[in-house]
Amino acid sequence: MNLTHYTILLVEDDSNDVLLIQRAFRKANLANPLQVVRDGEDAIAYLAGQAPYTNREHYPLPVLLLLDLKLPRKSGFEVLAWLRQQPGLKRLPVVVLTSSSRTADINQAYELGANSYLVKPVAFDALLDMVRTLNLYWLILNEKPDVTDEA
Amino acid sequence: MNNTSSTQAPSEGLYAPLKITAIYTLIGGLWILFSDRLLAALVSDPETLTRLQTFKGWFYVIVTAWLLYVLVQRSTTAIWRSGQALRESEERCRALFEQASDGIFIADLQGNYLDVNTSGCRMLGYSREEISQLNIRDLIPAEDQATALLRLDELHAGNTIISECQLRRKDGTLIPVEISAKMLADGRLQEIVRDITERKQAEEALRESEARYRSLTNDVLDSSAVGIFILDSDFRIVWVNQAMERYFGLRRDEVIGKDKRQLIRERIKEIFEEPERFAQKVLATYEDNTYIENFECHVLPDGEREERWLEHWSQPIRSGLYEGGRIEHYYDITERKRAEEALRKSELMFQSLIGRAPFSIWVCDEEGTVTFANQAALDLFGVTDPTQIIGRYNIYRDTTEDEKPLLAYFERAWAGEVVRYRQDLDMTTVKYETACRGTLHLYSTLFAIPSDGSQRSNIVVVQEDITERVKAEDALRQKVKDLAALYAASQVFLGPIDVKTTLETACRLAVEHFGLKMAWVGLIVEGDYEVHPAAAYGFEDGYLDSIRVTWDDSPAGHGPTGTAIRTAQAVPMNRIDTDPAYKPWRAAAMARGYRSSAALPLLYGEAEVLGVLNVYSAEPDYFTPDRLQVLQSLANLAALGLQKARLREQEQRYAAELEQRVAERTAELGEVNAELESFAYSVSHDLRAPLRAMQGFAQALLEDYADRLDPIGQEYAHRIVAAAGHMDTLIRDLLSYSRLSRAALHLQPVSLASVVADVLTQLEGELRKREAQVTVEEPLPQVVGHYATLIQVVGNLLTNAVKFVRPEIQPQVRVWAEEREEWIRLWVEDNGIGIAPEHQERIFRVFERLHGIEAYPGTGIGLAIVRKGVERMGGRVGVESEPNRGSRFWVELPKVKSKA
């Protein structure tokens, strides 16, 4: 199994955060392709295989979803809620990656079916550690469920 | 005639014949002389005359012849008779001699016995021949001989001597005899000897009897307690005894021989009370000494004489020595009299007791017939003629059917039990005119008293009329019920009920307690004269809709309701059918069966009328003053309850308003809070993003473009990184602090040991970096707190303990716990720089720092978080420290209360 080609989909609206995460991935030597969408609707379009993400060659289904909560158009909760309703997609592991440490948000996320909840650290080094751990846990250790485009 | 002629003396007998001859001669002479003359005078005829003379002559001869015959016959007969008599007398003499029961002894002058009769022989036991051999001296014992011989001389003198002596019988025994000795004409001595053995015995007996008698009289009778007078036929006092002396104070020698009548006259006044009566009675018996007299008399005291009551009892003496006399007894009845007096007094008292006792006393005999009833008993049943009841009324025969249970009580009483029971009699059915016309209540006690030996005892029934008491009890009971009802009402009215319920309850209670038909309450509204029904209970049937009640001057305002309101007094309306004041509503009321009503003003305080309670009864004249009083109390309570309910409603309105305002405020606050919350969230979330960028890119710059940056540029980049990091910490701490203020902490038992262990794990990196040595002294007990908050608190304390240490010194931290009564005190001791006393309070405030950031990094919020967190958990914090002497921070939290 070629682990290096498992796509990770990042849903994040803040460009700084996107850059930093990408840098963290580089620093962590992760070869996995990191797809980025900038809002909730886009996320849903991607996952649903809708335009402009119909081409699964270019936009493969991810094995892990990194989901921010505060998103334009549709919030992370809405995406999550939608996701868990999709017959083929609902098993997709979701790690919420957000700046909110509010208990209500944490509970809500798990309520809606998030698999994990991480708070974006301010220090980059911490972010780097987090990415490494994510990789180690979710991509290497964790057993992945079947995720399909099935409607 | 024979006797007289034979005993006549001869000289005397001579006279008789002389007399006779003389008389004959006289008569004959006269006859001869005058008969011729008479005839010649009478008869003129010579033939007849001659014939008559012849006849006369022959008549004379016949008469003379007859007389001669009679005389001769008489004398011859007399001579023969006397000769006969003499012979008879001789025979009799002999017979007498022989047959005499006394012994007759004939002796000569020397005393030799010549003849003796049969009795004499028998008496002495000798035969006639034997006696004729004996001399007088032979028979007389030696001791008597002297006297016997003396007497012989007297006999010679011609006297008859009677003497007593003893004679010796043939067998030697002596017999007492009385000898009557006499000298006979022919010189012989005649002795008539009588055996006086019996007489002697009789004399002896008499002597004995006399002695007894004497003893009787002298000892016994004399000393008896009965005073005795024995009077002879002349009423002279013959004998009295000692008792008499004692009783009357008279001496025996004073009175013996005295005429009792005289004694009475002389002494009676000083002795007796009512002397006239005494005298009259006693003297009457002397007048007519034939009957028994018996009466009482009273002896007055005088010196030695005591006061006494005596009973006089006297009777005539009919035989004996004092026949015709009288014997009088005086019995001392003083004791008896006194006893009688005492008895009489006791009797009187008893009679008074029974008669005047204020309760009935009946006595029944063993058959159940009433034998006695005292006045109270008769009065109770209105019996005017006792004979109707006493002796006639019998419990078995004359009791009515519902009185039959009484018989069981009687049986129990006869069995010896004391039975107590209560009777409630309906007096309207009793046939006598009694004072009580309703129900008579009696409390009876039944018991048996011993009677005189008959088979069952008598029964006494004591009855007490407890009607008044029962009435009082009933009234009291009613009062208690009324009070209980009022109390229950008060409990209801003063409880948490609203106006409508209050008024409805008032109506309901009135109806239920008094059994009324309907009750309603009308309230007064300011400015309106009409009374509007506010609540009702009972059979109303549209009555309230049909009527209009006011308290103004119109007819509708002059009914009970209006009057009650105007006068603030209860107004009864006991005759709805006739009272004119009720006219406007009469028809409606009568149609629904209301016959009397009352209006009770709901009086609050002294004079404030809040409304009216109207009550209706199906009975006319139901609302008596007593009932009105209770109803008024109820109305007043209702008024109180009404006011209270109104106040409560007002209160509730206020409370509701208040609550609403509070709710609004709370909502506002909640909103504010939520806003703050979201603000804080925004702050943390939105502020963090630029920080991430700053920090990330500054670091990227340092890492990726280090060769293109000179040292100053690198330093700038470092500072950017540092500043970003610092701001992050600040934001985090602020968020923590603000969250602590808002969040509601659920306190529960928390293990300090776990908290400390977790904190140590979290701070592991930092501790290692600083080479800090942390010693935890076990045991660390449980406290009541909030886990997460405790993590923060302990974390901050440990962080500080390690941080505020001179750089060259190895931080040494000691953690231990202490029990202080209800609290656990956790100590965190360091060997740091210490805190001066004047700063020890400030350091717990937000943003208070004692050092520059360069010296010791920190936000100045750490200890504020510690204090806030501990306070939210209900504990306290404090510090003991001196500059350069290290610090000992302590946190006090409640001990977990063991349930054991």
Tab-separated table of C-alpha atoms in Angstrom, chain B residues 529-862:
chain	number	residue	atom	x	y	z
B	529	TYR	CA	-74.309	50.716	46.437
B	530	GLU	CA	-75.161	47.419	44.948
B	531	VAL	CA	-73.980	44.278	46.653
B	532	HIS	CA	-72.684	41.759	44.169
B	533	PRO	CA	-72.553	38.070	45.055
B	534	ALA	CA	-68.943	36.941	45.055
B	535	ALA	CA	-69.386	33.337	46.182
B	536	ALA	CA	-72.192	30.979	47.146
B	537	TYR	CA	-72.728	27.465	48.413
B	538	GLY	CA	-75.780	25.264	48.812
B	539	PHE	CA	-79.151	25.094	47.118
B	540	GLU	CA	-79.280	28.369	45.292
B	541	ASP	CA	-81.207	27.556	42.123
B	542	GLY	CA	-80.781	30.903	40.497
B	543	TYR	CA	-81.837	32.873	43.543
B	544	LEU	CA	-78.883	35.231	43.386
B	545	ASP	CA	-79.549	36.043	39.764
B	546	SER	CA	-83.125	36.858	40.550
B	547	ILE	CA	-82.537	39.259	43.388
B	548	ARG	CA	-81.033	42.679	43.671
B	549	VAL	CA	-79.563	43.756	46.956
B	550	THR	CA	-78.281	47.193	47.834
B	551	TRP	CA	-77.413	49.131	50.899
B	552	ASP	CA	-78.837	52.448	49.954
B	553	ASP	CA	-82.152	53.901	51.021
B	554	SER	CA	-84.350	52.036	48.580
B	555	PRO	CA	-86.514	49.072	49.597
B	556	ALA	CA	-83.796	46.851	48.183
B	557	GLY	CA	-81.441	48.443	50.674
B	558	HIS	CA	-83.555	47.897	53.761
B	559	GLY	CA	-83.350	44.171	53.891
B	560	PRO	CA	-81.038	42.345	56.220
B	561	THR	CA	-78.027	42.834	53.942
B	562	GLY	CA	-78.353	46.586	53.668
B	563	THR	CA	-79.063	46.982	57.350
B	564	ALA	CA	-76.109	44.824	58.245
B	565	ILE	CA	-73.806	46.915	56.134
B	566	ARG	CA	-75.046	50.210	57.474
B	567	THR	CA	-75.097	49.145	61.119
B	568	ALA	CA	-72.109	46.745	61.034
B	569	GLN	CA	-74.218	44.322	63.090
B	570	ALA	CA	-75.697	40.927	62.435
B	571	VAL	CA	-79.306	41.161	61.267
B	572	PRO	CA	-81.502	38.105	61.628
B	573	MET	CA	-84.609	37.584	59.538
B	574	ASN	CA	-86.373	34.787	61.313
B	575	ARG	CA	-89.736	34.958	59.571
B	576	ILE	CA	-89.207	35.408	55.895
B	577	ASP	CA	-92.857	34.710	55.308
B	578	THR	CA	-94.170	37.557	57.429
B	579	ASP	CA	-91.468	40.133	58.031
B	580	PRO	CA	-92.176	43.220	55.906
B	581	ALA	CA	-88.506	44.131	55.536
B	582	TYR	CA	-87.997	41.058	53.370
B	583	LYS	CA	-90.832	41.830	50.995
B	584	PRO	CA	-88.790	42.480	47.832
B	585	TRP	CA	-87.286	39.009	47.937
B	586	ARG	CA	-89.923	36.989	49.749
B	587	ALA	CA	-91.394	35.136	46.831
B	588	ALA	CA	-88.043	34.077	45.470
B	589	ALA	CA	-86.886	32.957	48.883
B	590	MET	CA	-90.035	31.036	49.780
B	591	ALA	CA	-89.995	29.293	46.431
B	592	ARG	CA	-86.629	27.836	47.276
B	593	GLY	CA	-87.595	26.762	50.761
B	594	TYR	CA	-85.857	29.513	52.689
B	595	ARG	CA	-87.797	30.272	55.837
B	596	SER	CA	-85.348	32.290	57.850
B	597	SER	CA	-82.112	34.040	57.058
B	598	ALA	CA	-79.482	36.277	58.596
B	599	ALA	CA	-77.019	38.798	57.276
B	600	LEU	CA	-73.625	38.906	58.950
B	601	PRO	CA	-71.368	41.796	58.038
B	602	LEU	CA	-67.795	40.818	57.206
B	603	LEU	CA	-66.259	43.031	59.839
B	604	TYR	CA	-62.618	43.823	59.526
B	605	GLY	CA	-61.147	45.502	62.575
B	606	GLU	CA	-63.781	47.436	64.499
B	607	ALA	CA	-65.927	49.045	61.911
B	608	GLU	CA	-64.844	48.295	58.404
B	609	VAL	CA	-67.437	46.276	56.544
B	610	LEU	CA	-65.950	44.457	53.593
B	611	GLY	CA	-69.064	42.609	52.598
B	612	VAL	CA	-71.922	40.497	53.899
B	613	LEU	CA	-72.391	36.793	54.558
B	614	ASN	CA	-76.003	35.864	54.000
B	615	VAL	CA	-77.270	32.561	55.302
B	616	TYR	CA	-80.585	30.794	54.766
B	617	SER	CA	-82.284	28.038	56.715
B	618	ALA	CA	-85.283	25.890	55.876
B	619	GLU	CA	-86.522	26.329	59.454
B	620	PRO	CA	-88.181	29.520	60.596
B	621	ASP	CA	-86.779	31.114	63.756
B	622	TYR	CA	-83.515	29.280	63.259
B	623	PHE	CA	-81.178	32.172	63.929
B	624	THR	CA	-81.001	32.398	67.688
B	625	PRO	CA	-78.570	34.814	69.351
B	626	ASP	CA	-76.192	31.938	70.052
B	627	ARG	CA	-76.087	30.902	66.452
B	628	LEU	CA	-75.805	34.455	65.261
B	629	GLN	CA	-72.810	34.866	67.514
B	630	VAL	CA	-71.053	31.912	65.961
B	631	LEU	CA	-71.953	33.019	62.470
B	632	GLN	CA	-70.691	36.503	63.194
B	633	SER	CA	-67.395	35.037	64.371
B	634	LEU	CA	-67.252	33.090	61.135
B	635	ALA	CA	-68.013	36.220	59.151
B	636	ASN	CA	-65.279	38.114	60.971
B	637	LEU	CA	-62.824	35.339	60.296
B	638	ALA	CA	-63.891	35.399	56.674
B	639	ALA	CA	-63.299	39.143	56.622
B	640	LEU	CA	-59.854	38.560	58.012
B	641	GLY	CA	-59.253	35.820	55.505
B	642	LEU	CA	-60.564	38.037	52.739
B	643	GLN	CA	-58.191	40.819	53.609
B	644	LYS	CA	-55.387	38.375	53.902
B	645	ALA	CA	-56.231	36.818	50.549
B	646	ARG	CA	-56.399	40.235	48.966
B	647	LEU	CA	-53.056	41.141	50.456
B	648	ARG	CA	-51.632	37.898	49.324
B	649	GLU	CA	-52.908	38.440	45.852
B	650	GLN	CA	-51.351	41.861	45.882
B	651	GLU	CA	-48.187	40.364	47.199
B	652	GLN	CA	-48.279	37.753	44.536
B	653	ARG	CA	-48.727	40.404	41.929
B	654	TYR	CA	-45.774	42.259	43.271
B	655	ALA	CA	-43.802	39.094	43.503
B	656	ALA	CA	-44.743	38.213	39.962
B	657	GLU	CA	-43.758	41.663	38.841
B	658	LEU	CA	-40.579	41.363	40.757
B	659	GLU	CA	-39.875	37.983	39.368
B	660	GLN	CA	-40.555	39.227	35.944
B	661	ARG	CA	-38.176	42.069	36.461
B	662	VAL	CA	-35.642	39.721	37.925
B	663	ALA	CA	-36.135	37.369	35.037
B	664	GLU	CA	-35.719	40.264	32.691
B	665	ARG	CA	-32.628	41.332	34.510
B	666	THR	CA	-31.309	37.813	34.559
B	667	ALA	CA	-32.051	37.499	30.888
B	668	GLU	CA	-30.297	40.763	30.338
B	669	LEU	CA	-27.420	39.570	32.429
B	670	GLY	CA	-27.490	36.301	30.630
B	671	GLU	CA	-27.391	38.160	27.401
B	672	VAL	CA	-24.571	40.267	28.652
B	673	ASN	CA	-22.860	37.169	29.848
B	674	ALA	CA	-23.351	35.459	26.559
B	675	GLU	CA	-22.086	38.499	24.818
B	676	LEU	CA	-19.091	38.513	27.050
B	677	GLU	CA	-18.639	34.860	26.407
B	678	SER	CA	-18.731	35.261	22.715
B	679	PHE	CA	-16.599	38.318	23.048
B	680	ALA	CA	-14.040	36.341	24.949
B	681	TYR	CA	-14.321	33.615	22.394
B	682	SER	CA	-13.936	36.004	19.613
B	683	VAL	CA	-11.047	37.568	21.357
B	684	SER	CA	-9.318	34.324	21.823
B	685	HIS	CA	-10.155	32.913	18.471
B	686	ASP	CA	-9.749	35.945	16.324
B	687	LEU	CA	-6.798	37.352	18.179
B	688	ARG	CA	-4.991	34.055	18.006
B	689	ALA	CA	-4.991	33.777	14.276
B	690	PRO	CA	-2.806	36.861	13.695
B	691	LEU	CA	-0.592	35.636	16.494
B	692	ARG	CA	-0.129	32.347	14.787
B	693	ALA	CA	0.798	34.121	11.650
B	694	MET	CA	3.188	36.427	13.441
B	695	GLN	CA	4.860	33.683	15.259
B	696	GLY	CA	4.875	31.216	12.442
B	697	PHE	CA	6.215	33.467	9.833
B	698	ALA	CA	8.756	35.074	12.091
B	699	GLN	CA	10.017	31.647	12.881
B	700	ALA	CA	9.917	30.629	9.219
B	701	LEU	CA	11.940	33.698	8.547
B	702	LEU	CA	14.453	32.742	11.154
B	703	GLU	CA	14.664	29.185	10.019
B	704	ASP	CA	14.489	29.542	6.264
B	705	TYR	CA	16.136	32.834	5.731
B	706	ALA	CA	18.695	32.902	8.528
B	707	ASP	CA	21.585	33.351	6.095
B	708	ARG	CA	19.986	36.438	4.561
B	709	LEU	CA	19.431	38.146	7.954
B	710	ASP	CA	22.085	39.903	9.913
B	711	PRO	CA	22.130	39.438	13.696
B	712	ILE	CA	20.027	42.512	14.323
B	713	GLY	CA	17.475	41.271	11.797
B	714	GLN	CA	17.542	37.917	13.487
B	715	GLU	CA	17.050	39.553	16.801
B	716	TYR	CA	14.073	41.464	15.477
B	717	ALA	CA	12.608	38.206	14.241
B	718	HIS	CA	13.282	36.609	17.648
B	719	ARG	CA	11.504	39.419	19.392
B	720	ILE	CA	8.543	39.081	17.082
B	721	VAL	CA	8.352	35.402	17.974
B	722	ALA	CA	8.685	36.176	21.660
B	723	ALA	CA	6.067	38.900	21.580
B	724	ALA	CA	3.642	36.626	19.781
B	725	GLY	CA	4.249	33.918	22.294
B	726	HIS	CA	3.745	36.264	25.138
B	727	MET	CA	0.515	37.593	23.771
B	728	ASP	CA	-0.730	34.053	23.359
B	729	THR	CA	-0.078	33.304	26.975
B	730	LEU	CA	-1.790	36.516	27.971
B	731	ILE	CA	-4.827	35.725	25.947
B	732	ARG	CA	-4.986	32.190	27.326
B	733	ASP	CA	-4.715	33.365	30.866
B	734	LEU	CA	-7.272	36.087	30.413
B	735	LEU	CA	-9.641	33.581	28.882
B	736	SER	CA	-9.023	31.252	31.804
B	737	TYR	CA	-9.676	33.965	34.303
B	738	SER	CA	-12.837	35.157	32.655
B	739	ARG	CA	-14.124	31.614	32.286
B	740	LEU	CA	-13.517	31.012	35.978
B	741	SER	CA	-15.654	33.972	36.869
B	742	ARG	CA	-18.580	32.781	34.792
B	743	ALA	CA	-18.681	29.081	34.849
B	744	ALA	CA	-20.742	27.260	37.484
B	745	LEU	CA	-18.475	24.782	39.099
B	746	HIS	CA	-19.799	21.404	40.070
B	747	LEU	CA	-17.945	20.575	43.226
B	748	GLN	CA	-17.184	17.019	44.110
B	749	PRO	CA	-14.544	15.034	45.902
B	750	VAL	CA	-11.227	15.390	44.088
B	751	SER	CA	-8.000	13.601	44.879
B	752	LEU	CA	-5.231	16.112	45.447
B	753	ALA	CA	-2.753	13.375	44.787
B	754	SER	CA	-4.119	12.879	41.278
B	755	VAL	CA	-4.172	16.604	40.633
B	756	VAL	CA	-0.583	17.037	41.705
B	757	ALA	CA	0.499	14.029	39.708
B	758	ASP	CA	-1.242	15.316	36.573
B	759	VAL	CA	0.226	18.768	36.990
B	760	LEU	CA	3.663	17.314	37.394
B	761	THR	CA	3.197	15.371	34.208
B	762	GLN	CA	2.005	18.455	32.353
B	763	LEU	CA	4.905	20.519	33.619
B	764	GLU	CA	7.424	17.762	33.121
B	765	GLY	CA	9.219	19.548	30.350
B	766	GLU	CA	9.492	22.773	32.182
B	767	LEU	CA	10.570	21.125	35.385
B	768	ARG	CA	13.247	19.247	33.576
B	769	LYS	CA	14.427	22.351	31.794
B	770	ARG	CA	14.823	24.159	35.042
B	771	GLU	CA	16.152	21.080	36.803
B	772	ALA	CA	13.581	21.598	39.524
B	773	GLN	CA	13.188	19.092	42.295
B	774	VAL	CA	9.635	18.635	43.457
B	775	THR	CA	8.944	16.652	46.593
B	776	VAL	CA	5.403	15.575	47.247
B	777	GLU	CA	4.729	14.450	50.799
B	778	GLU	CA	2.089	11.843	51.052
B	779	PRO	CA	-0.638	11.430	51.819
B	780	LEU	CA	-2.449	14.072	49.889
B	781	PRO	CA	-6.069	13.723	50.882
B	782	GLN	CA	-9.276	14.334	49.010
B	783	VAL	CA	-10.902	17.714	48.909
B	784	VAL	CA	-14.201	19.051	47.639
B	785	GLY	CA	-13.464	20.945	44.503
B	786	HIS	CA	-13.437	21.064	40.697
B	787	TYR	CA	-10.829	18.951	38.986
B	788	ALA	CA	-9.951	21.139	36.057
B	789	THR	CA	-9.810	24.259	38.152
B	790	LEU	CA	-7.606	22.521	40.662
B	791	ILE	CA	-5.269	21.538	37.856
B	792	GLN	CA	-5.025	25.201	36.914
B	793	VAL	CA	-4.506	26.302	40.497
B	794	VAL	CA	-1.894	23.738	41.395
B	795	GLY	CA	-0.290	24.150	37.982
B	796	ASN	CA	0.044	27.879	38.416
B	797	LEU	CA	1.433	27.537	41.938
B	798	LEU	CA	3.993	24.974	40.878
B	799	THR	CA	4.938	26.992	37.844
B	800	ASN	CA	5.493	30.019	40.026
B	801	ALA	CA	7.418	27.986	42.584
B	802	VAL	CA	9.806	26.864	39.926
B	803	LYS	CA	9.903	30.161	38.051
B	804	PHE	CA	10.546	32.688	40.771
B	805	VAL	CA	13.910	31.211	41.823
B	806	ARG	CA	17.291	32.795	41.363
B	807	PRO	CA	18.737	31.458	38.156
B	808	GLU	CA	21.744	29.882	39.713
B	809	ILE	CA	19.786	28.030	42.325
B	810	GLN	CA	18.122	24.680	41.784
B	811	PRO	CA	14.456	25.131	42.520
B	812	GLN	CA	13.319	22.890	45.292
B	813	VAL	CA	9.620	22.620	45.789
B	814	ARG	CA	7.899	20.810	48.577
B	815	VAL	CA	4.246	19.964	48.403
B	816	TRP	CA	2.345	18.694	51.412
B	817	ALA	CA	-1.154	18.769	52.903
B	818	GLU	CA	-2.407	19.589	56.364
B	819	GLU	CA	-5.710	18.892	58.074
B	820	ARG	CA	-7.233	21.894	59.720
B	821	GLU	CA	-10.646	20.948	61.250
B	822	GLU	CA	-13.079	21.079	58.328
B	823	TRP	CA	-10.396	22.100	55.789
B	824	ILE	CA	-7.444	20.641	53.977
B	825	ARG	CA	-4.549	23.068	53.463
B	826	LEU	CA	-2.243	22.290	50.560
B	827	TRP	CA	1.183	23.852	50.919
B	828	VAL	CA	3.537	24.647	48.019
B	829	GLU	CA	6.846	25.699	49.411
B	830	ASP	CA	9.694	26.963	47.293
B	831	ASN	CA	13.182	28.191	47.814
B	832	GLY	CA	12.595	31.165	45.600
B	833	ILE	CA	13.038	34.870	45.934
B	834	GLY	CA	10.277	35.409	48.371
B	835	ILE	CA	7.689	38.186	48.582
B	836	ALA	CA	7.824	41.212	50.798
B	837	PRO	CA	4.845	41.524	53.172
B	838	GLU	CA	3.567	44.739	51.593
B	839	HIS	CA	3.168	42.944	48.289
B	840	GLN	CA	1.584	39.779	49.522
B	841	GLU	CA	-1.925	41.025	48.871
B	842	ARG	CA	-1.273	42.695	45.529
B	843	ILE	CA	0.171	39.699	43.851
B	844	PHE	CA	-3.206	37.984	43.792
B	845	ARG	CA	-4.717	40.730	41.661
B	846	VAL	CA	-4.947	40.686	37.895
B	847	PHE	CA	-2.009	42.008	35.984
B	848	GLU	CA	-0.045	42.687	39.133
B	849	ARG	CA	3.572	41.842	38.625
B	850	LEU	CA	6.429	42.548	40.911
B	851	HIS	CA	9.094	42.075	38.357
B	852	GLY	CA	9.801	42.939	34.784
B	853	ILE	CA	9.093	40.449	32.083
B	854	GLU	CA	12.776	40.115	31.411
B	855	ALA	CA	13.477	38.993	34.935
B	856	TYR	CA	10.731	36.552	35.309
B	857	PRO	CA	8.277	35.876	32.515
B	858	GLY	CA	4.603	35.894	33.340
B	859	THR	CA	1.337	37.561	32.628
B	860	GLY	CA	0.501	38.691	36.140
B	861	ILE	CA	-2.696	36.696	35.952
B	862	GLY	CA	-1.498	33.411	37.346
